[in-house]
CSV table of C-alpha atoms in Angstrom, one decimal:
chain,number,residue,atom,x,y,z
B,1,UNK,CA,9.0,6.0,-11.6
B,2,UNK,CA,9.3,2.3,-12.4
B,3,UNK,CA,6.4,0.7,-14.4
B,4,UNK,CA,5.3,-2.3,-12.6
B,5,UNK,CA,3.0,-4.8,-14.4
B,6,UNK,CA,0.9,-7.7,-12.5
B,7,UNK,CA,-0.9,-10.8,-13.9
B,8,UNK,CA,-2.6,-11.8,-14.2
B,9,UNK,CA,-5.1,-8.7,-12.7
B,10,UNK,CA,-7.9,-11.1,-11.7
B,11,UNK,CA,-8.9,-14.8,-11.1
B,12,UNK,CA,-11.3,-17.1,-9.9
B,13,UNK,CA,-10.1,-20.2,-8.2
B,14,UNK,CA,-11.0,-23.6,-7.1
B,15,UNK,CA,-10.1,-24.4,-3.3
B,16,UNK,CA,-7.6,-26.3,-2.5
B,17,UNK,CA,-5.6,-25.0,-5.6
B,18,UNK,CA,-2.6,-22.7,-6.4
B,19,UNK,CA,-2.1,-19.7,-8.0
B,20,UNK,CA,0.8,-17.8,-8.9
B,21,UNK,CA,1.0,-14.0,-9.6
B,22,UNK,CA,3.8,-12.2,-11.5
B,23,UNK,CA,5.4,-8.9,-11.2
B,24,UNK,CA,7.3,-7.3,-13.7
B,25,UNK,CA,9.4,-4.7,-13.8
B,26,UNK,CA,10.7,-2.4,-16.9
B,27,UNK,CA,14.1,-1.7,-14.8
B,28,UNK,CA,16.2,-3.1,-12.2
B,29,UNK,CA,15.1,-2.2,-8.9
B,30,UNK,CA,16.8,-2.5,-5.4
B,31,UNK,CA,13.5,-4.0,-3.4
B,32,UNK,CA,10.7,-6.1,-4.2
B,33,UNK,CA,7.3,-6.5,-1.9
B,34,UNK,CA,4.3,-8.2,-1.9
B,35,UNK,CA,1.3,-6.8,-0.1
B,36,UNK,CA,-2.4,-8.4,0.5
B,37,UNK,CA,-5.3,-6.2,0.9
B,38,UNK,CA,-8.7,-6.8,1.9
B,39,UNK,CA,-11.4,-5.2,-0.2
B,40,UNK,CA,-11.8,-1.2,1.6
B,41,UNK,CA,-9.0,-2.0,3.7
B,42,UNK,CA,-5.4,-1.2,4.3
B,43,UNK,CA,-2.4,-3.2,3.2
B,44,UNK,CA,0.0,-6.1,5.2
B,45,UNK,CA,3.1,-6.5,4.1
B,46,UNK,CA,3.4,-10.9,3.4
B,47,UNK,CA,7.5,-10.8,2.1
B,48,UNK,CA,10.1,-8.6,1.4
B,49,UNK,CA,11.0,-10.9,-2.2
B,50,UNK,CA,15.4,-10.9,-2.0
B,51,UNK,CA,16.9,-11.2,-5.3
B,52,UNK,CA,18.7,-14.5,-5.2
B,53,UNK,CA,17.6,-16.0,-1.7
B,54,UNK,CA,14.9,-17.0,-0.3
B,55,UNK,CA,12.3,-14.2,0.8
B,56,UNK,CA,11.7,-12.7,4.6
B,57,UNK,CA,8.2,-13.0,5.7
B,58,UNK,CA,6.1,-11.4,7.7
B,59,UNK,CA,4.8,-12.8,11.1
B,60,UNK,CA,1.6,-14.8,10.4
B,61,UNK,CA,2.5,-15.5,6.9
B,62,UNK,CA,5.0,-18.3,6.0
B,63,UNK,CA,6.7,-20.1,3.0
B,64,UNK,CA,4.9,-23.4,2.5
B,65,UNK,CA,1.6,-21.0,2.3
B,66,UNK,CA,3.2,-18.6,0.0
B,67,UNK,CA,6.4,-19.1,-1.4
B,68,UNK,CA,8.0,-16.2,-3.5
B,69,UNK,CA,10.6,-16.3,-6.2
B,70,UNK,CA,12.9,-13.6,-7.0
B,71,UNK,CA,15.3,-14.9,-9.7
B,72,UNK,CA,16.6,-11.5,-11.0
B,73,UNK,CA,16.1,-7.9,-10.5
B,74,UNK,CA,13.1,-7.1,-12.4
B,75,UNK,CA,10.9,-10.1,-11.7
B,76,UNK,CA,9.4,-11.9,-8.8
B,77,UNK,CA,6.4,-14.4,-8.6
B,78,UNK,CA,3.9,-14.6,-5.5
B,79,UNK,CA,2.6,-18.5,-5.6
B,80,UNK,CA,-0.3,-18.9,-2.7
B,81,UNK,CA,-1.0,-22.3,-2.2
B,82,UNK,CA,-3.6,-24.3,-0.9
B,83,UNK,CA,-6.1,-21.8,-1.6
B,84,UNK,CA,-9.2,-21.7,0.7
B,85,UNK,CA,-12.4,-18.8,0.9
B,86,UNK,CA,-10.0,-16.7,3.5
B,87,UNK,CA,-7.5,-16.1,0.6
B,88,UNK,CA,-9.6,-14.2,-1.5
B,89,UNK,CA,-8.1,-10.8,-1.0
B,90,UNK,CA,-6.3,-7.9,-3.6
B,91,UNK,CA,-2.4,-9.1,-4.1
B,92,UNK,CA,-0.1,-6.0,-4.6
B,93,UNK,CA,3.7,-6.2,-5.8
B,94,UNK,CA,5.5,-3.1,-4.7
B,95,UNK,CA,8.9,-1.7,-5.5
B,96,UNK,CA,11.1,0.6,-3.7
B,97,UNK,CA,15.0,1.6,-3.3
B,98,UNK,CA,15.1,0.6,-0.3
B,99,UNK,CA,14.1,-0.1,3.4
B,100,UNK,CA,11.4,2.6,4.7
B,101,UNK,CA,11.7,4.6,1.2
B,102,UNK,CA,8.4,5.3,-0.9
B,103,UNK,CA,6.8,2.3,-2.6
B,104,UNK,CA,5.4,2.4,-6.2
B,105,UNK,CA,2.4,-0.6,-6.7
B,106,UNK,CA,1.3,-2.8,-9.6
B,107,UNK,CA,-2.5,-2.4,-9.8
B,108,UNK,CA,-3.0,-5.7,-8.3
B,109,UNK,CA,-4.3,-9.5,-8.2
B,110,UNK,CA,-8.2,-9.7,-7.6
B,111,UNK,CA,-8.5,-13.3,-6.1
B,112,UNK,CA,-11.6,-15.0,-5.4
B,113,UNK,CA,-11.5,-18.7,-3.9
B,114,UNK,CA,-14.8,-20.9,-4.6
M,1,UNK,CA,-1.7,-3.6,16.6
M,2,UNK,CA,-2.0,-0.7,14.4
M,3,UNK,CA,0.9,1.5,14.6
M,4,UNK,CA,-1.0,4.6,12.5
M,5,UNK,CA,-4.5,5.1,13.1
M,6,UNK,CA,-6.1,7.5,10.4
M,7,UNK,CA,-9.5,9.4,10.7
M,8,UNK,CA,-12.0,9.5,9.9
M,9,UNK,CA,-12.5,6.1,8.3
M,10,UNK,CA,-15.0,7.2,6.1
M,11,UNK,CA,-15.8,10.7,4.5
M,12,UNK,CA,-18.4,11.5,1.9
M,13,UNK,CA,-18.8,15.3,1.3
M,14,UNK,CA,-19.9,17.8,-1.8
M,15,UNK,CA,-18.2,19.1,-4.1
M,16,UNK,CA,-16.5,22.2,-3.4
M,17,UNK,CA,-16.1,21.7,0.3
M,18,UNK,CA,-12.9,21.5,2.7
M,19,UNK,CA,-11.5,18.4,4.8
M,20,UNK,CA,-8.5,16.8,6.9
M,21,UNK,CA,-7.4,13.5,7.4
M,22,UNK,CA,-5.2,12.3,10.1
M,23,UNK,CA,-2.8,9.9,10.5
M,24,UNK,CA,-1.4,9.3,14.3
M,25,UNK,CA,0.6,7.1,16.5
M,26,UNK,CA,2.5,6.8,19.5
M,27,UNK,CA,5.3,6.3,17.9
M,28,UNK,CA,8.4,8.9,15.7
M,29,UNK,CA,8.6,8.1,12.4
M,30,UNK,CA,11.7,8.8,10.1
M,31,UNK,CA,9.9,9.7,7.4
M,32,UNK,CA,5.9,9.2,6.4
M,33,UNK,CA,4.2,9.1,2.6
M,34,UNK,CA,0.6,9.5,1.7
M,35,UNK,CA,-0.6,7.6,-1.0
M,36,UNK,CA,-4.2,7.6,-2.7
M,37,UNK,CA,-5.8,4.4,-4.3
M,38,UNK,CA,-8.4,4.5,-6.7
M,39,UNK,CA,-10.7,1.2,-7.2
M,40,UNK,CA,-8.9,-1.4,-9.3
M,41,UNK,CA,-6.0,0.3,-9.1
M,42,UNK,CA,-2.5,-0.5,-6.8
M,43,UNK,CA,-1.9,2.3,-4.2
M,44,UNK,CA,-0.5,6.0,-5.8
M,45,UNK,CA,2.6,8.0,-4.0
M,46,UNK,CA,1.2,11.5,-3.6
M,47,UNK,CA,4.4,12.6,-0.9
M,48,UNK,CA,6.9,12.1,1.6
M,49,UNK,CA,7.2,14.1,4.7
M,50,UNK,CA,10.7,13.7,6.2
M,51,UNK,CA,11.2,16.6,8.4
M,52,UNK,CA,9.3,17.5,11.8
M,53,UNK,CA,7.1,20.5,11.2
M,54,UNK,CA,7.3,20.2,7.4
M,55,UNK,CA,4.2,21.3,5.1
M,56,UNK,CA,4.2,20.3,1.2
M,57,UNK,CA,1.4,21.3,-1.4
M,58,UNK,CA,0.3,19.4,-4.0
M,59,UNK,CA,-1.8,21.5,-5.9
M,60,UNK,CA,-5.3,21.7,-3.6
M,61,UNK,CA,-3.1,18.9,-1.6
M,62,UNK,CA,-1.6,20.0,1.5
M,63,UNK,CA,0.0,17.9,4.1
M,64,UNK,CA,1.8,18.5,7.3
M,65,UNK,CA,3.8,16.4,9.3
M,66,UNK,CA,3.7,16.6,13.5
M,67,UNK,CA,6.5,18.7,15.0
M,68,UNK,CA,7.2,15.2,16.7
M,69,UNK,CA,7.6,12.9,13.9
M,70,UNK,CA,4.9,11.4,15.3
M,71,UNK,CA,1.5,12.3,12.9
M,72,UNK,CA,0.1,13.9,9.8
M,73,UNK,CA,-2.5,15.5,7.9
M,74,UNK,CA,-3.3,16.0,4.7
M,75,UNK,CA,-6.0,19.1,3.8
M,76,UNK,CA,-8.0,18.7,0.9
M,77,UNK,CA,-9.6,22.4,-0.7
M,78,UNK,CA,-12.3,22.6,-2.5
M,79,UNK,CA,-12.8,18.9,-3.0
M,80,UNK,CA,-13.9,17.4,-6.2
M,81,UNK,CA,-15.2,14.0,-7.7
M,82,UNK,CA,-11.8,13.0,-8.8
M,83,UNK,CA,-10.2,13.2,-5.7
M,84,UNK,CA,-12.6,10.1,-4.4
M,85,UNK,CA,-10.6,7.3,-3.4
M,86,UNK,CA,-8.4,5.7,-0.7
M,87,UNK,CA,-6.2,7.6,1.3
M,88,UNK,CA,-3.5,5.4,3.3
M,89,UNK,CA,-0.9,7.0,5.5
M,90,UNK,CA,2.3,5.0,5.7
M,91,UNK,CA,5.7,5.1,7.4
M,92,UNK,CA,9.0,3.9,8.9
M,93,UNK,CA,9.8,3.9,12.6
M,94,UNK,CA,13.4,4.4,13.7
M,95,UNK,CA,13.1,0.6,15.0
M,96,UNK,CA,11.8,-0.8,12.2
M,97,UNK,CA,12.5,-1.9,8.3
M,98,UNK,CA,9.2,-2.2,7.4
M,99,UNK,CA,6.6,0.5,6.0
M,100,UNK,CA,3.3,0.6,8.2
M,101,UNK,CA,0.3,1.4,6.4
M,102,UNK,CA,-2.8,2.7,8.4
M,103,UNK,CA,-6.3,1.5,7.4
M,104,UNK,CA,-6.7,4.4,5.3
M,105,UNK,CA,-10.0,6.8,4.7
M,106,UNK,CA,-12.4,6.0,1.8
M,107,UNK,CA,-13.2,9.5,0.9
M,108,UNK,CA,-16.2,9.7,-1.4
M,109,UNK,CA,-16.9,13.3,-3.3
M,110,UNK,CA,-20.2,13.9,-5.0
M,111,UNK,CA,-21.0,16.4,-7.6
């Protein structure tokens, strides 16, 4: 399976900033997704992250807050912006061939807002 | 609203014993996966379940999917400490792109 590597793996912010996560990924894969998770809880799906146009979000979750990059088929970037205490949370980057098919993670984004 | 609700929510048990999980809904899936997540870590693929009525083993891993489509469980034998983790059901409905995740069960297994 693809290796899939995240940074960076943990931060501490200030509010009101931005952060942006990378995923990389050592071979060309079909879908991209990015994933929060609250600490002991289960995953929500923010974007699916579309190789050369702009990404589909999720209901409750929306571009100006968290605008995703995609600029080839090994990379994508997960920006959240604005940051406030609610945004702390586990980022994931996910990988898969396609709709519905199994996912392989990176190990995450620890994010804590101050 | 959460399309696959998994019990229990939390399990800690000894070494050496025997337990279920489930994952249900009201609703067919085309296919469902079971995926464990240790702490610090991004969430494992341990199977896919594609066919009604189907049964895989994974090692002391065995997990069913419903005649229906429309839940699963995953048996644990003889549990030990490094099965501990998080265990999330997910799948695809026919209506749907998307993987659903459940909320999971934090299972905890003590020498």
């Amino acid at each position: 399976s693809a290796v899939i590597s995240q940074k960076p793996s943990r931060d501490i912010c200030q509010r009101g900033t931005s952060l942006t996560i990378q995923c990389q990924v050592d071979s060309q894969v079909t879908m991209m997704f990015w994933y929060r998770q609250q600490p002991g809880q289960s995953l929500t799906l923010i974007a699916t992250a579309n190789q050369g146009s702009e990404a589909t979000y999720e209901s409750g979750f929306v571009i100006d807050k968290f605008p995703i990059s995609r600029p080839n088929l090994t990379f994508s970037t997960l920006t959240v912006s604005n940051m406030s205490p609610e945004d702390s949370s586990i980022y994931l980057c996910s990988v898969g061939a396609g709709w519905g098919q199994p996912q392989h993670f990176g190990d995450g984004t620890r994010l804590s807002i101050l | 609203t959460q399309l696959l609700e998994q019990s229990p929510q939390f399990l800690s048990i000894q070494e050496g014993e025997n337990l279920t999980v489930y994952c249900n809904s009201s609703s067919v899936f085309s296919s469902l996966q079971w995926y464990r997540q240790e702490p610090g870590e991004g969430p494992v693929l341990l199977v896919t379940v594609v066919t009604g009525g189907e049964v895989k083993k994974l090692k002391r891993l065995t997990f069913q999917f419903g005649d229906a489509r429309k839940d699963s469980s995953l048996h644990i034998t003889a549990a030990q400490p490094g099965d501990t983790g998080l265990y999330l059901c997910a799948g695809t409905t026919n209506s749907g792109y998307a993987l659903n995740f459940g909320k999971g069960t934090s299972l905890l297994v003590t020498p």
